[in-house]
GROMACS .gro file of N, CA and C in nm:
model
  237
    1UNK      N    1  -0.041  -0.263  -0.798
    1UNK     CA    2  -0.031  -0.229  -0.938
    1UNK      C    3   0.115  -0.231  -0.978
    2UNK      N    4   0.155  -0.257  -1.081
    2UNK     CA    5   0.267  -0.259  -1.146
    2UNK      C    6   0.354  -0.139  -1.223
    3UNK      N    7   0.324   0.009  -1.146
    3UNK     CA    8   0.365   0.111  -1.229
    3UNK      C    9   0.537   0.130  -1.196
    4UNK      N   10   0.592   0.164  -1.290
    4UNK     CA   11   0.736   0.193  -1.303
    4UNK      C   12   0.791   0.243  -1.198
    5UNK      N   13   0.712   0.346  -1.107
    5UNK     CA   14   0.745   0.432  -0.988
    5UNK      C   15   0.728   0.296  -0.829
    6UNK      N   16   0.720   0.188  -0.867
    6UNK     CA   17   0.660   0.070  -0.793
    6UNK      C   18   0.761   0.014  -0.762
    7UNK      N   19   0.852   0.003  -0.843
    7UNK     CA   20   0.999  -0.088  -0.806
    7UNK      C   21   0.961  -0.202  -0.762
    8UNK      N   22   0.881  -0.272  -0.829
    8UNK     CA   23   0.831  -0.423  -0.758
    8UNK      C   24   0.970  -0.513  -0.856
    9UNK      N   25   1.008  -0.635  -0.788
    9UNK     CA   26   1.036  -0.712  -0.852
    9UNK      C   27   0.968  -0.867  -0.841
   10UNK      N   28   0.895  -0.861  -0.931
   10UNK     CA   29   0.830  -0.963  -0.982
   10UNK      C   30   0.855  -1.083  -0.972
   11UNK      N   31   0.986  -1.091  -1.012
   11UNK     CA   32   1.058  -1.274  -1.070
   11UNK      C   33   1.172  -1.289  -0.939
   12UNK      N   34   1.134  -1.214  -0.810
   12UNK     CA   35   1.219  -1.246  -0.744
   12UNK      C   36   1.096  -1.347  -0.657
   13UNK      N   37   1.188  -1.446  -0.586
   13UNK     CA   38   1.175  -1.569  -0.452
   13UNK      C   39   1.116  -1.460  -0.323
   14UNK      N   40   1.071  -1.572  -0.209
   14UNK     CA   41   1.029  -1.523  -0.116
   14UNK      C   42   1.128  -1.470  -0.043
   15UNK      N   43   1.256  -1.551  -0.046
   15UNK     CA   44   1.393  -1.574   0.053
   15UNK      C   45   1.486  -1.475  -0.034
   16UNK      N   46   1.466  -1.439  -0.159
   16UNK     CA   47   1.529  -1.306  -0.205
   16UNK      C   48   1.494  -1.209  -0.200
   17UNK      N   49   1.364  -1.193  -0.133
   17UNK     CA   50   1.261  -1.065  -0.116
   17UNK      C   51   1.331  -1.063   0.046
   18UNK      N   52   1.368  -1.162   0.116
   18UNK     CA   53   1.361  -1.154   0.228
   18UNK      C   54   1.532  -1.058   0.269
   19UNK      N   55   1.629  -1.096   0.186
   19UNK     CA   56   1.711  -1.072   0.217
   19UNK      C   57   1.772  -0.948   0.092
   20UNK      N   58   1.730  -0.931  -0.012
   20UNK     CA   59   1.756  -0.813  -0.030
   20UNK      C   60   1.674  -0.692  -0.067
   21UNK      N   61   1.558  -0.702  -0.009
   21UNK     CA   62   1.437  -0.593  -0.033
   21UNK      C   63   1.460  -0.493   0.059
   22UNK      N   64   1.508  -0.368   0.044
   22UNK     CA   65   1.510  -0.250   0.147
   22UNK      C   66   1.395  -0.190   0.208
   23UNK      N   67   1.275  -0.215   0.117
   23UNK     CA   68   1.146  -0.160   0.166
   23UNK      C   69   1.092  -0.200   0.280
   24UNK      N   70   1.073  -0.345   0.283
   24UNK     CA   71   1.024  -0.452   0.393
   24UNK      C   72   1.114  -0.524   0.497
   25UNK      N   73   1.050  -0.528   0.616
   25UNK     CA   74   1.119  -0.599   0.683
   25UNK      C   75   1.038  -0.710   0.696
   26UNK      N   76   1.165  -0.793   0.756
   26UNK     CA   77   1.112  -0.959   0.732
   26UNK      C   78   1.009  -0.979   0.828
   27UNK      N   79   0.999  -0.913   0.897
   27UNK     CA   80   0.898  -0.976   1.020
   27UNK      C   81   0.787  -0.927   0.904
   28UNK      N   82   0.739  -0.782   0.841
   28UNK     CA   83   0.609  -0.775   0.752
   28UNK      C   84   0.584  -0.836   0.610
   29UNK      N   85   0.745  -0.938   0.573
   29UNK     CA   86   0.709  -1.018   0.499
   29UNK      C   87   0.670  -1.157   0.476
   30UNK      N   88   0.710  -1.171   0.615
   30UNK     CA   89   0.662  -1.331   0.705
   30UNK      C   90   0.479  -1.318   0.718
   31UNK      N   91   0.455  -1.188   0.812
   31UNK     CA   92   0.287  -1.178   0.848
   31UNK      C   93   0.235  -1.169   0.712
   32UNK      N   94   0.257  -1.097   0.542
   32UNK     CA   95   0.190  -1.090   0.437
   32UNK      C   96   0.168  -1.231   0.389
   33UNK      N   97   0.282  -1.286   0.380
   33UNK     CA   98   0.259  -1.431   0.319
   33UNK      C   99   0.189  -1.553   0.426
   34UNK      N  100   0.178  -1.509   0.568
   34UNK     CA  101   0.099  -1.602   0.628
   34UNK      C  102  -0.087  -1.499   0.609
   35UNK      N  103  -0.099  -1.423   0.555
   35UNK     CA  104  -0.210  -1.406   0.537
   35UNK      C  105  -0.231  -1.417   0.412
   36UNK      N  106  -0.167  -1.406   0.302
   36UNK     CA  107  -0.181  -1.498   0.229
   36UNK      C  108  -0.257  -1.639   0.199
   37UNK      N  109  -0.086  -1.702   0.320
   37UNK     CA  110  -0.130  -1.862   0.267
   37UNK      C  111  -0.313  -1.873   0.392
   38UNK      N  112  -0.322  -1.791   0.448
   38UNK     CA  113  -0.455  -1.804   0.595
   38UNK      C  114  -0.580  -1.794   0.434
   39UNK      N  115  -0.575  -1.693   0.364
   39UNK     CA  116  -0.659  -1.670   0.291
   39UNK      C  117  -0.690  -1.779   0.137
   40UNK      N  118  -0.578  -1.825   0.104
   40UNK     CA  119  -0.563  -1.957   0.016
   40UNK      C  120  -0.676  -2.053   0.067
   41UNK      N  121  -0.589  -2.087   0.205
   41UNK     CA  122  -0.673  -2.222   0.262
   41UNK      C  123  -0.815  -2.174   0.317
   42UNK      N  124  -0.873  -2.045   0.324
   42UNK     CA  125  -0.981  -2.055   0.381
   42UNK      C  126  -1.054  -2.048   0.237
   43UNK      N  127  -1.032  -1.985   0.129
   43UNK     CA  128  -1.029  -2.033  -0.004
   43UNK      C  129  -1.102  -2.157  -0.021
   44UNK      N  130  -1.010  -2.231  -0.018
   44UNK     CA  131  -1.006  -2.386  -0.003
   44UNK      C  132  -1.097  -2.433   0.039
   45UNK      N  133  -1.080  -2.444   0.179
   45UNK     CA  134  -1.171  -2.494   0.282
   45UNK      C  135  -1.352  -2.436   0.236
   46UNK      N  136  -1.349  -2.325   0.183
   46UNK     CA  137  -1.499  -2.273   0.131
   46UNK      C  138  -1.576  -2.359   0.055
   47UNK      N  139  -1.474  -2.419  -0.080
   47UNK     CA  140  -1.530  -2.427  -0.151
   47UNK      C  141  -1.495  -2.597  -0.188
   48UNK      N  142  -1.407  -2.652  -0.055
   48UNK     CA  143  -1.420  -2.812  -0.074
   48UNK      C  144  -1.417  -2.846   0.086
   49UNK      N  145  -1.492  -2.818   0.177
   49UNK     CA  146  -1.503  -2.837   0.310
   49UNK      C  147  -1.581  -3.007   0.302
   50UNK      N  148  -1.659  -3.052   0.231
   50UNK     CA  149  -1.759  -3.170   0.240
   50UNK      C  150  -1.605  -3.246   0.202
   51UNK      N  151  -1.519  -3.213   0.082
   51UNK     CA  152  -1.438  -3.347   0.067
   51UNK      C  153  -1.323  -3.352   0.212
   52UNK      N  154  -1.276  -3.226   0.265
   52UNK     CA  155  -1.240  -3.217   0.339
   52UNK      C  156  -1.254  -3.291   0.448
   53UNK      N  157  -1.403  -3.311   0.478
   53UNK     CA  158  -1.408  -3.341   0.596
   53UNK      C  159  -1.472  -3.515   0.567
   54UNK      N  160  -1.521  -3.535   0.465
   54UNK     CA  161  -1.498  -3.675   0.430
   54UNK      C  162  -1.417  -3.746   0.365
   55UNK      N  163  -1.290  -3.704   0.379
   55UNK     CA  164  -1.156  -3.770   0.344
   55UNK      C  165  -1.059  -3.741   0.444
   56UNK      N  166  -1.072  -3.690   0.554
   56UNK     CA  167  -0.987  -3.655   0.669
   56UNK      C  168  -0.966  -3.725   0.768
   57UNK      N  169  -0.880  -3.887   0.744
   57UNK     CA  170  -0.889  -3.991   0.845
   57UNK      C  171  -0.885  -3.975   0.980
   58UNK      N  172  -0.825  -3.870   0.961
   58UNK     CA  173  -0.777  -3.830   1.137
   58UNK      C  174  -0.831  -3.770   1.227
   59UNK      N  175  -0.807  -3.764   1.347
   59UNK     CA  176  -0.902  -3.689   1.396
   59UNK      C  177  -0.957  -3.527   1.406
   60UNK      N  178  -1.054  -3.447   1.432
   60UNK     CA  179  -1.059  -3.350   1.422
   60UNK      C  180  -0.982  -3.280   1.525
   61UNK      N  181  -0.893  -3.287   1.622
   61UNK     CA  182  -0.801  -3.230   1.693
   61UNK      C  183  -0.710  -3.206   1.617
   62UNK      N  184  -0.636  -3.305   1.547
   62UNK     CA  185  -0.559  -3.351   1.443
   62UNK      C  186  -0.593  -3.242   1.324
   63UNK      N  187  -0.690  -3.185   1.285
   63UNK     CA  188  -0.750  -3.077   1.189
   63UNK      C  189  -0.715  -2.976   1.231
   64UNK      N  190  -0.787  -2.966   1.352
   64UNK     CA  191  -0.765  -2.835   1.404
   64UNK      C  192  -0.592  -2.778   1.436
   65UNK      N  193  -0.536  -2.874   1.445
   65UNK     CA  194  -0.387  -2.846   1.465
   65UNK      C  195  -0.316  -2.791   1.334
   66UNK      N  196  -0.349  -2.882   1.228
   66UNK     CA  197  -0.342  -2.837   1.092
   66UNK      C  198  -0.363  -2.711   1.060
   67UNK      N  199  -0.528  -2.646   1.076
   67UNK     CA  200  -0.565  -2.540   1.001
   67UNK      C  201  -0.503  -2.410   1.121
   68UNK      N  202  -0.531  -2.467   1.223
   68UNK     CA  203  -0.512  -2.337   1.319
   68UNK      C  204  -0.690  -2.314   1.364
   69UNK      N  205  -0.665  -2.193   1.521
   69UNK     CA  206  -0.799  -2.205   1.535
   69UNK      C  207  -0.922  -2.142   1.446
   70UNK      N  208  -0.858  -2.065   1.422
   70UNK     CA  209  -0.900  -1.962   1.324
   70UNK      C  210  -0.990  -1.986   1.161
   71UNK      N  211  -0.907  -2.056   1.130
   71UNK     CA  212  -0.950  -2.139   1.006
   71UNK      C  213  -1.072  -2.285   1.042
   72UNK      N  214  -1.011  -2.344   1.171
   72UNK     CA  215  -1.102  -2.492   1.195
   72UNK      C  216  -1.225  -2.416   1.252
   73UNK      N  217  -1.250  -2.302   1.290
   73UNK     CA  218  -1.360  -2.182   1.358
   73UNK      C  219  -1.475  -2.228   1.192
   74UNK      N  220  -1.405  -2.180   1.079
   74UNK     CA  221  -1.430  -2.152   0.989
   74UNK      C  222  -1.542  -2.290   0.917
   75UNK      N  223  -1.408  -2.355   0.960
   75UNK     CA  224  -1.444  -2.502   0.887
   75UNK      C  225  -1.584  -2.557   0.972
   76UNK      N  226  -1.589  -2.578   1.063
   76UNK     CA  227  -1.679  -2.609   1.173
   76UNK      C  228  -1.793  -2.527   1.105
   77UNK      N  229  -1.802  -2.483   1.102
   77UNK     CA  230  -1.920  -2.306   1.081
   77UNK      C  231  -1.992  -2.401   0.958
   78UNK      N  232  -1.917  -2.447   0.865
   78UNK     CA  233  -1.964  -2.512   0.729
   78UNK      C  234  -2.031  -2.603   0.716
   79UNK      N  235  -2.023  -2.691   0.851
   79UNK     CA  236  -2.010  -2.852   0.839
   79UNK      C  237  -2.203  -2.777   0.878
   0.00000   0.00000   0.00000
């Protein structure tokens, strides 16, 4: 939430959050934004897995390297 007592700054970068945010350290602002971007692409992957996987010249090792195991767990599960 955005309340005054929040001290968020909004319009700041990832790499200005990184280096002058006193609250966070970088190692828990590295793991937020990779769960983040984990939750984007599984996002993704939900709700366009068929184009995904019929436009994906390469091989599925090649996928799986991409998404991670975690996510290609996911993807697989769909097909």
């Amino acid at each position: 939430h955005f309340s005054p007592q929040a001290n968020i700054n909004t319009s700041a970068t990832f790499l200005q959050l990184l280096v002058n945010d006193c609250h966070s350290s970088q190692k828990n602002l590295i793991r937020n934004l990779h769960r983040l971007t984990s939750s984007v692409m599984e996002t993704y992957i939900t709700y366009f897995h068929y184009e995904v996987a019929s436009t994906f010249y390469r091989s599925m090792a090649d996928l799986k390297y991409l998404l991670g195991n975690s996510l290609y767990t996911k993807f697989k599960a769909l097909n």
